[in-house]
Short mmCIF file of C-alpha atoms in Angstrom, two decimals:
data_model
loop_
_atom_site.label_atom_id
_atom_site.label_comp_id
_atom_site.label_asym_id
_atom_site.label_seq_id
_atom_site.Cartn_x
_atom_site.Cartn_y
_atom_site.Cartn_z
CA MET A 1 70.49 88.61 282.50
CA LYS A 2 73.20 91.17 281.67
CA LYS A 3 74.72 91.88 278.28
CA THR A 4 78.00 90.16 279.18
CA GLU A 5 76.17 86.84 279.70
CA ILE A 6 75.12 86.72 276.05
CA ASN A 7 78.60 85.56 275.03
CA SER A 8 78.59 82.71 277.56
CA ALA A 9 78.56 79.05 276.62
CA SER A 10 75.27 78.51 278.43
CA PHE A 11 73.47 81.20 276.41
CA PHE A 12 74.99 79.80 273.20
CA GLU A 13 73.48 76.42 274.09
CA ARG A 14 70.07 78.04 274.58
CA LEU A 15 70.36 79.72 271.19
CA SER A 16 71.42 76.42 269.61
CA VAL A 17 68.17 74.77 270.69
CA VAL A 18 66.17 77.30 268.66
CA TYR A 19 68.55 78.28 265.86
CA GLY A 20 70.73 75.22 265.32
CA THR A 21 73.74 75.99 263.12
CA GLU A 22 72.82 79.69 263.07
CA ALA A 23 73.47 80.03 266.81
CA LYS A 24 76.81 81.86 266.46
CA SER A 25 75.44 84.58 264.18
CA GLN A 26 72.39 84.83 266.42
CA GLN A 27 74.64 85.34 269.44
CA GLU A 28 76.09 88.39 267.71
CA ARG A 29 72.59 89.58 266.80
CA TYR A 30 71.38 89.27 270.40
CA TYR A 31 74.44 91.09 271.71
CA ALA A 32 73.77 94.00 269.33
CA LEU A 33 70.13 94.03 270.47
CA ALA A 34 71.22 94.20 274.11
CA GLU A 35 73.47 97.15 273.29
CA ARG A 36 70.50 98.89 271.69
CA PHE A 37 68.45 98.20 274.80
CA GLU A 38 71.12 99.76 277.01
CA SER A 39 71.18 102.82 274.76
CA GLU A 40 67.39 103.23 274.60
CA PHE A 41 66.50 102.25 278.17
CA SER A 42 69.02 101.23 280.84
CA ALA A 43 72.37 99.51 281.27
CA ASP A 44 71.35 98.26 284.71
CA ALA A 45 68.09 96.48 283.83
CA ASP A 46 67.67 92.72 283.99
CA ILE A 47 67.04 91.72 280.35
CA ARG A 48 65.03 88.75 279.11
CA PHE A 49 64.94 87.65 275.47
CA PHE A 50 61.96 86.46 273.44
CA SER A 51 61.55 85.23 269.86
CA ALA A 52 58.64 84.60 267.49
CA PRO A 53 59.12 83.23 263.97
CA GLY A 54 57.52 84.10 260.68
CA ARG A 55 55.60 81.41 258.86
CA THR A 56 55.18 79.90 255.44
CA GLU A 57 51.89 78.59 254.13
CA VAL A 58 52.41 75.31 252.32
CA GLY A 59 48.81 74.28 251.60
CA GLY A 60 45.37 75.66 252.30
CA ASN A 61 45.37 79.03 250.55
CA HIS A 62 42.58 81.24 251.98
CA THR A 63 40.83 78.43 253.85
CA ASP A 64 41.41 79.28 257.52
CA HIS A 65 38.94 82.17 257.65
CA ASN A 66 36.12 79.75 256.74
CA ASN A 67 37.20 77.15 259.30
CA GLY A 68 39.13 75.10 256.77
CA LYS A 69 42.39 73.15 256.81
CA VAL A 70 45.95 74.34 256.28
CA LEU A 71 49.48 73.03 256.13
CA ALA A 72 51.96 75.60 257.43
CA ALA A 73 55.38 75.89 259.02
CA ALA A 74 57.39 78.27 261.15
CA VAL A 75 60.52 79.53 259.41
CA ASN A 76 63.98 80.57 260.56
CA LEU A 77 63.30 84.30 260.10
CA ASP A 78 62.07 85.72 263.38
CA ALA A 79 61.30 88.79 265.48
CA VAL A 80 63.35 89.09 268.67
CA ALA A 81 62.82 91.31 271.73
CA ALA A 82 65.09 92.33 274.59
CA VAL A 83 62.73 93.06 277.47
CA SER A 84 62.68 94.35 281.03
CA VAL A 85 59.68 94.73 283.33
CA ARG A 86 58.33 98.10 284.36
CA GLU A 87 55.84 98.70 287.16
CA ASP A 88 53.69 101.54 285.79
CA GLY A 89 51.63 99.48 283.34
CA ILE A 90 53.17 101.18 280.29
CA ILE A 91 54.49 99.16 277.37
CA CYS A 92 57.24 100.95 275.45
CA VAL A 93 58.60 99.32 272.31
CA HIS A 94 61.53 100.48 270.19
CA SER A 95 61.39 98.49 266.95
CA GLU A 96 64.46 98.80 264.76
CA GLY A 97 63.84 101.28 261.96
CA TYR A 98 60.62 102.68 263.46
CA PRO A 99 59.71 105.40 265.96
CA ALA A 100 59.24 104.27 269.57
CA ILE A 101 55.64 103.58 270.63
CA THR A 102 53.97 103.51 274.03
CA VAL A 103 50.72 101.85 275.10
CA ASP A 104 48.98 102.22 278.44
CA THR A 105 47.74 98.77 279.43
CA ALA A 106 44.94 100.36 281.47
CA ASP A 107 43.35 101.74 278.28
CA PHE A 108 41.53 99.13 276.17
CA GLU A 109 39.60 101.58 273.99
CA ILE A 110 39.65 100.72 270.28
CA LYS A 111 41.15 103.78 268.61
CA ASP A 112 40.48 104.55 264.95
CA CYS A 113 43.77 106.42 264.72
CA GLU A 114 45.65 103.20 265.56
CA GLU A 115 44.06 101.10 262.81
CA GLY A 116 46.77 99.20 260.96
CA LYS A 117 49.46 100.21 263.47
CA SER A 118 51.56 98.30 265.99
CA GLU A 119 49.91 100.14 268.88
CA ALA A 120 46.63 98.47 267.95
CA LEU A 121 48.21 95.01 268.09
CA ILE A 122 49.73 95.63 271.52
CA ARG A 123 46.52 97.15 272.91
CA GLY A 124 44.44 94.33 271.45
CA VAL A 125 46.66 91.60 272.93
CA CYS A 126 46.51 93.24 276.36
CA ALA A 127 42.74 93.68 276.12
CA ARG A 128 42.27 89.99 275.31
CA PHE A 129 44.55 88.94 278.18
CA ALA A 130 42.33 90.98 280.50
CA GLN A 131 39.11 89.54 279.07
CA LEU A 132 40.41 85.99 279.59
CA GLY A 133 41.49 86.68 283.15
CA TYR A 134 45.24 86.49 282.52
CA ALA A 135 47.79 88.80 284.12
CA TYR A 136 49.38 91.56 282.05
CA GLY A 137 51.43 94.67 282.63
CA GLY A 138 54.13 97.02 281.43
CA PHE A 139 57.55 96.40 279.95
CA ASP A 140 60.30 98.08 277.94
CA ALA A 141 61.39 96.29 274.78
CA CYS A 142 63.82 96.69 271.93
CA VAL A 143 62.73 94.64 268.92
CA THR A 144 64.56 93.57 265.79
CA SER A 145 63.00 91.48 263.06
CA ARG A 146 64.15 89.47 260.07
CA VAL A 147 60.51 88.84 259.10
CA LEU A 148 60.37 91.61 256.53
CA SER A 149 57.15 93.58 256.31
CA GLY A 150 55.24 92.69 253.16
CA SER A 151 57.30 89.54 252.58
CA GLY A 152 54.31 87.23 252.93
CA LEU A 153 55.90 85.55 255.95
CA SER A 154 53.43 87.15 258.39
CA SER A 155 55.41 89.92 260.06
CA SER A 156 52.26 91.14 261.84
CA ALA A 157 51.47 87.67 263.22
CA ALA A 158 55.08 87.27 264.40
CA TYR A 159 54.81 90.64 266.14
CA GLU A 160 51.50 89.78 267.83
CA VAL A 161 52.81 86.41 268.96
CA LEU A 162 55.98 88.08 270.23
CA ILE A 163 53.96 90.51 272.38
CA GLY A 164 51.71 87.69 273.63
CA THR A 165 54.72 85.50 274.42
CA ILE A 166 56.37 88.29 276.42
CA LEU A 167 53.21 88.81 278.51
CA ASN A 168 52.79 85.05 278.87
CA TYR A 169 56.24 84.45 280.35
CA ILE A 170 56.70 87.68 282.31
CA TYR A 171 53.28 87.80 283.93
CA ASN A 172 51.85 84.26 283.62
CA ASP A 173 54.87 81.95 284.05
CA GLY A 174 54.38 80.63 280.51
CA LYS A 175 51.17 78.77 281.40
CA ILE A 176 49.14 80.02 278.42
CA SER A 177 49.26 77.51 275.55
CA ALA A 178 50.73 78.34 272.16
CA VAL A 179 47.32 77.85 270.54
CA GLU A 180 45.67 80.32 272.91
CA ILE A 181 48.43 82.88 272.28
CA ALA A 182 47.59 82.48 268.59
CA GLN A 183 43.89 83.05 269.26
CA ILE A 184 44.66 86.13 271.36
CA SER A 185 46.84 87.45 268.54
CA GLN A 186 44.12 86.91 265.95
CA TYR A 187 41.66 88.79 268.17
CA ALA A 188 44.05 91.75 268.31
CA GLU A 189 44.45 91.79 264.53
CA ASN A 190 40.72 91.38 263.81
CA VAL A 191 39.30 93.75 266.40
CA TYR A 192 41.98 96.40 267.05
CA PHE A 193 44.21 96.31 263.94
CA LYS A 194 41.00 95.79 261.90
CA LYS A 195 42.30 93.21 259.45
CA PRO A 196 39.89 90.28 258.91
CA CYS A 197 42.55 87.55 258.99
CA GLY A 198 42.03 83.90 259.79
CA LEU A 199 43.95 81.95 262.44
CA MET A 200 46.57 80.18 260.34
CA ASP A 201 49.35 82.78 260.51
CA GLN A 202 49.24 83.19 264.25
CA THR A 203 49.01 79.44 264.90
CA ALA A 204 52.00 78.59 262.72
CA CYS A 205 54.08 81.38 264.31
CA SER A 206 53.06 80.46 267.85
CA VAL A 207 53.23 76.65 267.67
CA GLY A 208 56.31 76.22 265.47
CA GLY A 209 57.47 73.36 263.28
CA PHE A 210 55.63 71.92 260.33
CA VAL A 211 51.94 71.67 261.23
CA GLN A 212 48.68 70.45 259.74
CA ILE A 213 45.84 72.48 261.27
CA ASP A 214 42.10 71.84 261.11
CA PHE A 215 40.10 74.93 262.07
CA GLU A 216 36.65 73.31 262.05
CA ASP A 217 36.41 74.35 265.71
CA THR A 218 38.40 77.57 265.96
CA ALA A 219 38.17 77.48 269.75
CA ALA A 220 40.06 74.17 269.72
CA PRO A 221 41.87 73.71 266.38
CA VAL A 222 43.27 70.24 265.75
CA ILE A 223 47.03 70.48 265.24
CA ASN A 224 49.21 67.66 263.99
CA LYS A 225 52.97 67.95 263.66
CA VAL A 226 54.29 66.70 260.34
CA ASP A 227 57.75 65.14 260.15
CA PHE A 228 59.27 66.67 257.04
CA ASP A 229 62.90 67.30 256.15
CA MET A 230 63.35 68.90 252.74
CA GLU A 231 67.10 68.38 252.79
CA LYS A 232 66.46 64.65 252.89
CA TYR A 233 64.81 64.95 249.49
CA GLY A 234 67.40 67.36 248.09
CA TYR A 235 65.14 70.41 247.93
CA ASN A 236 65.15 73.98 249.21
CA LEU A 237 62.17 76.13 250.11
CA CYS A 238 62.36 79.50 248.37
CA ILE A 239 60.09 82.49 248.91
CA VAL A 240 60.06 85.21 246.27
CA ASP A 241 58.83 88.69 247.16
CA THR A 242 57.50 89.96 243.84
CA GLY A 243 57.01 93.53 245.08
CA GLY A 244 53.88 95.55 244.51
CA ASN A 245 51.97 97.83 246.84
CA HIS A 246 50.02 96.03 249.58
CA ALA A 247 48.51 99.21 250.96
CA ASP A 248 45.56 99.24 248.55
CA LEU A 249 44.85 95.50 248.68
CA THR A 250 42.93 95.20 251.94
CA GLY A 251 39.67 95.25 250.00
CA ASP A 252 40.88 92.43 247.74
CA TYR A 253 41.84 90.27 250.72
CA ALA A 254 38.59 91.00 252.53
CA ALA A 255 36.51 90.22 249.42
CA ILE A 256 37.68 86.59 249.38
CA ARG A 257 36.38 85.97 252.88
CA LYS A 258 33.23 88.02 252.25
CA GLU A 259 32.38 86.12 249.07
CA MET A 260 33.02 82.71 250.59
CA ASN A 261 30.84 83.73 253.54
CA SER A 262 28.09 84.90 251.17
CA VAL A 263 27.80 81.37 249.75
CA ALA A 264 27.59 79.95 253.26
CA GLU A 265 24.95 82.54 254.16
CA PHE A 266 22.78 81.31 251.28
CA PHE A 267 22.36 78.15 253.35
CA GLY A 268 21.95 80.02 256.62
CA LYS A 269 25.50 79.26 257.80
CA ASP A 270 28.32 81.58 258.82
CA VAL A 271 31.23 79.73 257.15
CA LEU A 272 31.64 77.27 254.29
CA ARG A 273 32.91 74.50 256.58
CA ARG A 274 29.34 74.17 257.91
CA VAL A 275 27.92 73.61 254.41
CA ASP A 276 28.23 70.26 252.61
CA GLU A 277 30.01 70.62 249.27
CA SER A 278 27.26 68.67 247.50
CA GLU A 279 24.78 71.39 248.48
CA ILE A 280 26.83 73.94 246.54
CA PHE A 281 26.81 71.97 243.29
CA ALA A 282 23.12 71.14 243.65
CA ASN A 283 22.20 74.84 243.94
CA ILE A 284 24.68 76.74 241.76
CA GLY A 285 21.95 78.32 239.62
CA LYS A 286 20.19 79.77 242.64
CA ILE A 287 23.34 80.74 244.52
CA ARG A 288 24.81 82.79 241.66
CA GLU A 289 21.70 84.97 241.59
CA LYS A 290 22.47 86.00 245.18
CA THR A 291 26.27 85.98 245.29
CA GLY A 292 27.57 86.33 241.75
CA ASP A 293 29.79 83.83 239.98
CA ARG A 294 33.18 84.50 241.55
CA ALA A 295 31.91 83.70 245.04
CA ILE A 296 30.98 80.19 243.88
CA GLU A 297 34.37 79.66 242.24
CA ARG A 298 36.07 80.72 245.46
CA ALA A 299 33.84 78.36 247.44
CA ILE A 300 34.80 75.46 245.16
CA HIS A 301 38.47 76.39 245.69
CA PHE A 302 37.87 76.21 249.45
CA TYR A 303 36.52 72.66 249.39
CA ASN A 304 39.23 71.37 247.07
CA GLU A 305 41.99 73.04 249.09
CA ASN A 306 40.79 71.26 252.24
CA LYS A 307 41.13 67.95 250.42
CA ARG A 308 44.57 68.94 249.13
CA VAL A 309 45.82 69.68 252.66
CA ASP A 310 45.02 66.10 253.68
CA ARG A 311 46.62 64.78 250.50
CA LEU A 312 49.76 66.86 251.08
CA ALA A 313 50.15 65.62 254.64
CA ASN A 314 49.60 62.03 253.51
CA ALA A 315 52.19 62.42 250.74
CA LEU A 316 54.76 63.65 253.22
CA ALA A 317 53.93 60.86 255.67
CA LYS A 318 54.55 58.33 252.88
CA GLY A 319 57.72 60.05 251.77
CA ASP A 320 56.25 60.61 248.31
CA PHE A 321 57.78 63.97 247.45
CA ASP A 322 56.82 63.74 243.78
CA GLU A 323 53.16 63.48 244.78
CA PHE A 324 53.68 66.38 247.20
CA LYS A 325 55.05 68.58 244.40
CA SER A 326 52.18 67.65 242.09
CA ILE A 327 49.61 68.69 244.70
CA ILE A 328 51.43 71.97 245.36
CA ILE A 329 51.18 72.87 241.65
CA GLU A 330 47.53 71.83 241.63
CA SER A 331 46.89 74.09 244.61
CA GLY A 332 48.57 77.01 242.86
CA LYS A 333 46.45 76.58 239.76
CA SER A 334 43.30 76.53 241.87
CA SER A 335 44.33 79.78 243.55
CA TYR A 336 44.95 81.33 240.15
CA MET A 337 41.81 80.07 238.38
CA TYR A 338 39.16 79.86 241.09
CA ASN A 339 40.28 81.85 244.12
CA GLN A 340 41.66 84.48 241.74
CA ASN A 341 44.25 86.05 244.02
CA CYS A 342 47.24 86.21 241.70
CA PHE A 343 46.54 89.78 240.55
CA THR A 344 44.09 92.53 241.37
CA LEU A 345 41.40 93.70 238.97
CA SER A 346 41.92 97.24 240.23
CA ASN A 347 45.33 97.33 238.52
CA PRO A 348 45.43 94.65 235.82
CA ALA A 349 48.62 95.98 234.23
CA GLU A 350 50.60 95.08 237.37
CA GLN A 351 50.81 91.29 237.79
CA PRO A 352 54.09 90.42 239.54
CA VAL A 353 52.74 87.23 241.16
CA ALA A 354 51.39 85.93 237.86
CA LEU A 355 54.66 86.81 236.13
CA ALA A 356 56.67 84.97 238.77
CA LEU A 357 54.53 81.86 238.38
CA CYS A 358 54.94 82.02 234.61
CA VAL A 359 58.74 82.15 234.88
CA MET A 360 58.84 79.48 237.59
CA GLU A 361 56.87 77.08 235.43
CA GLU A 362 59.54 77.38 232.77
CA LEU A 363 62.44 77.03 235.23
CA LEU A 364 61.01 74.19 237.33
CA LYS A 365 58.84 72.23 234.91
CA GLY A 366 59.17 68.55 235.76
CA LYS A 367 61.59 69.31 238.60
CA GLY A 368 60.06 71.53 241.27
CA ALA A 369 56.81 73.01 242.48
CA TYR A 370 55.42 76.55 242.84
CA ARG A 371 52.30 78.39 243.99
CA VAL A 372 51.06 81.74 245.21
CA HIS A 373 51.90 82.21 248.87
CA GLY A 374 49.69 83.78 251.53
CA GLY A 375 47.24 86.54 250.70
CA GLY A 376 48.34 86.92 247.12
CA PHE A 377 47.59 89.70 244.61
CA ALA A 378 50.92 91.58 244.88
CA GLY A 379 52.82 89.49 247.39
CA THR A 380 54.95 86.41 247.41
CA VAL A 381 55.34 83.12 245.58
CA GLN A 382 56.60 79.89 247.10
CA ALA A 383 58.78 77.35 245.32
CA PHE A 384 60.28 73.98 246.15
CA VAL A 385 63.53 73.94 244.21
CA PRO A 386 66.04 71.08 243.72
CA SER A 387 69.23 71.91 245.60
CA CYS A 388 71.27 71.63 242.42
CA GLU A 389 69.00 74.18 240.71
CA THR A 390 68.71 76.64 243.59
CA GLU A 391 71.54 79.00 242.69
CA GLY A 392 70.25 79.48 239.14
CA PHE A 393 66.68 79.86 240.38
CA VAL A 394 67.63 82.50 242.95
CA ASN A 395 69.66 84.45 240.39
CA ALA A 396 66.77 84.39 237.92
CA MET A 397 64.27 85.65 240.48
CA ARG A 398 66.60 88.38 241.70
CA GLY A 399 67.24 89.43 238.13
CA ILE A 400 63.51 90.04 237.67
CA PHE A 401 62.31 91.23 241.07
CA GLY A 402 65.42 92.73 242.69
CA GLU A 403 68.48 91.72 244.66
CA ASN A 404 66.60 91.16 247.94
CA SER A 405 63.57 89.43 246.48
CA CYS A 406 64.38 85.74 246.95
CA TYR A 407 64.88 83.97 250.29
CA ILE A 408 66.07 80.44 250.98
CA LEU A 409 64.37 79.32 254.18
CA ASN A 410 64.58 76.58 256.78
CA ILE A 411 61.76 75.18 258.90
CA ARG A 412 62.02 76.18 262.58
CA SER A 413 60.84 73.70 265.19
CA HIS A 414 60.14 76.29 267.92
CA GLY A 415 57.32 78.81 267.88
CA GLY A 416 57.01 81.82 270.19
CA CYS A 417 59.39 81.27 273.08
CA GLU A 418 61.67 82.76 275.72
CA ILE A 419 65.33 82.14 274.95
#
């Protein structure tokens, strides 16, 4: 399509399907993106638009990497790309605020110099497409994103899913399932980007909506959509970015998975999901000699979080929001006490997540719910806030953590898609 078509009624209707009441502002956003594309690439190209949302983790903190259960949802903050096909096999991406990058889709070599960079994600997605026998190729893209880096809403997963979605629709007629796009994205992040993430982030971003996911079989995760409308209950979902430096926390994130795995390895298994919980409690004395104490506490958190995911989904199905809130707080306490990802031992004086939880408990006691969100340590905190209390809550959080620290989010029903 051409830039002038963006302001048409038909394109507005397409935006409305994905963005609802935000469609008008999104129309302006897409028009600005098309203008950027014309400036960076060509005014004559046929442009296609793609979107991939960020995600929020509602239940199942640090369970996916051991084949556990999670409750997650796509949110209304997304990454968007204006794209045109090119025939030379080169992918060129201009992301707003970053230097342009190019990747040759004929080169699948894992490059140490690309570790932690967008080039690694693109190269990894293309490599996995090739391994699975799917078509792939070059394109030019201008990207803009509202999924802020470091916000805990999975900007990297949204980016991976966006790249996978572009290749899916341009070169494969959209035949690759949302779950497989998520798996391809995880491969890129694990192998090329070199971050040992689980599959939750990519699945929530790719599938969309509010989803309960069981990763017992990661090749075929069981996904159930959950019908949940917070506005019906008079609540808003707020995410608070507490700040802190994520750059030095990779070791902290990796240690959670490593320690959980070490308990599983005691029983000759690769992940905790393949070990019966009763075996852990029957052998704690022997296990701690091999793994240390914290690994066992994190394992216990894993088993209890799996149960909480089922309880959360059941509470929503029954319409029991008070029970839902109670379980959310219980989950947060388990993350704090047993999983221990609310601050890093490498810098104990800096505890923004713990501070946020402390303040939230005072503000929302008996009214709302709160918990660490995502990886933890120096990241974000999630809160379910009564609508009548939201303005005061947001102001309090922004007063502590900065003007742009608190976001009021909506759940998005669509995952990675072509507009």
